[in-house]
XYZ file of C-alpha atoms in Angstrom:
118
model
C 3.586 -29.295 6.924
C 1.317 -28.299 9.811
C -2.222 -27.716 9.286
C -3.437 -24.427 11.493
C -6.875 -23.419 12.966
C -7.558 -19.816 14.398
C -10.228 -18.990 16.882
C -10.997 -16.139 19.069
C -11.955 -13.518 16.888
C -15.350 -11.483 17.179
C -16.650 -7.836 17.705
C -15.415 -5.817 20.421
C -15.473 -2.298 21.152
C -12.613 0.162 20.892
C -10.515 -0.133 23.923
C -11.225 -3.907 24.390
C -9.109 -7.028 24.373
C -9.431 -10.208 22.485
C -6.954 -13.278 22.955
C -6.495 -15.407 19.405
C -5.537 -18.869 19.570
C -3.881 -20.765 16.598
C -3.742 -24.817 16.945
C -1.391 -26.817 14.887
C -1.437 -30.460 13.815
C 1.884 -32.312 14.072
C 4.827 -33.470 16.031
C 7.088 -30.769 15.138
C 5.588 -27.849 16.297
C 8.543 -26.461 17.993
C 10.475 -26.596 14.487
C 8.494 -23.840 13.420
C 8.497 -19.804 13.834
C 4.734 -19.023 14.333
C 3.101 -15.625 13.266
C 0.104 -13.673 12.782
C -0.663 -11.436 9.652
C -3.936 -9.177 9.338
C -5.803 -8.069 6.203
C -8.264 -5.287 6.719
C -11.045 -4.192 4.581
C -9.326 -3.084 0.838
C -5.946 -3.653 2.370
C -2.870 -5.873 1.500
C -1.978 -8.432 4.254
C 0.590 -7.607 6.536
C 2.842 -8.624 9.226
C 1.685 -8.354 12.765
C 4.065 -10.381 15.002
C 6.224 -13.718 15.252
C 7.711 -15.953 17.765
C 10.749 -18.178 17.640
C 10.426 -21.950 17.781
C 10.904 -22.155 21.499
C 9.501 -18.626 22.326
C 12.809 -17.042 23.409
C 12.623 -14.483 20.441
C 9.568 -12.064 19.291
C 9.021 -9.400 16.778
C 5.823 -7.274 16.691
C 4.815 -4.760 13.946
C 5.135 -1.315 15.253
C 1.545 -0.647 14.695
C 0.398 -2.724 17.286
C 3.749 -2.653 19.464
C 2.720 -2.022 23.131
C -0.833 -3.453 22.603
C -0.235 -6.923 21.106
C 1.773 -10.125 22.444
C 2.305 -12.984 20.724
C 3.161 -16.366 22.840
C 3.221 -19.981 22.287
C 2.679 -23.143 24.396
C 4.452 -26.077 22.350
C 3.077 -28.645 24.749
C -0.401 -27.736 23.280
C 0.808 -26.949 19.943
C -0.833 -23.320 20.034
C 0.288 -19.707 19.706
C -1.928 -17.033 20.723
C -1.840 -13.257 20.096
C -3.157 -11.525 22.910
C -4.842 -8.024 21.858
C -5.083 -5.020 24.263
C -6.322 -1.463 23.625
C -8.276 -2.764 20.321
C -8.876 0.221 17.520
C -11.018 0.471 14.649
C -8.217 0.199 12.573
C -7.199 -3.257 14.277
C -10.404 -4.710 12.252
C -9.020 -7.217 9.815
C -9.128 -11.106 9.187
C -6.134 -12.671 11.366
C -4.189 -15.324 9.811
C -1.860 -17.592 11.671
C 1.280 -18.656 9.956
C 3.899 -21.223 10.261
C 7.378 -21.301 8.609
C 10.534 -23.297 9.062
C 12.451 -20.423 7.791
C 10.415 -17.186 7.951
C 11.470 -16.124 4.548
C 8.878 -18.887 3.179
C 5.552 -19.262 4.814
C 4.943 -23.150 4.827
C 1.140 -23.057 6.348
C -1.695 -20.739 6.279
C -4.884 -20.598 8.704
C -8.129 -20.264 7.252
C -8.467 -16.796 9.079
C -10.316 -15.316 12.095
C -12.600 -12.142 11.826
C -11.903 -9.639 14.450
C -14.205 -6.514 14.115
C -13.406 -3.373 16.460
C -16.095 -1.091 16.972
C -15.768 2.759 17.620
């Protein structure tokens, strides 16, 4: 299993941008589909985006499509989430996830808080 450590969260005003990073341990990073989830206050955890092992295929939730972009750098064992045009409703703890097959998440990060003020 890979171990995941997120960074890049913080407080930003509405309309601003943040870039989250998730660093993974291990030498098999490219075997994993990587993704981001989030859990807002009083809400269930929801899918945000995912990216295939070599980055050729991405999926993004409708709620963030056109504003958030997922990417990865396999040489650095890192996946990114570029978040633009942030809205207060994007406020959540953002979690990185890794899966050999997306139906079963193998590893979760500890989460990073993103707060968007209005």
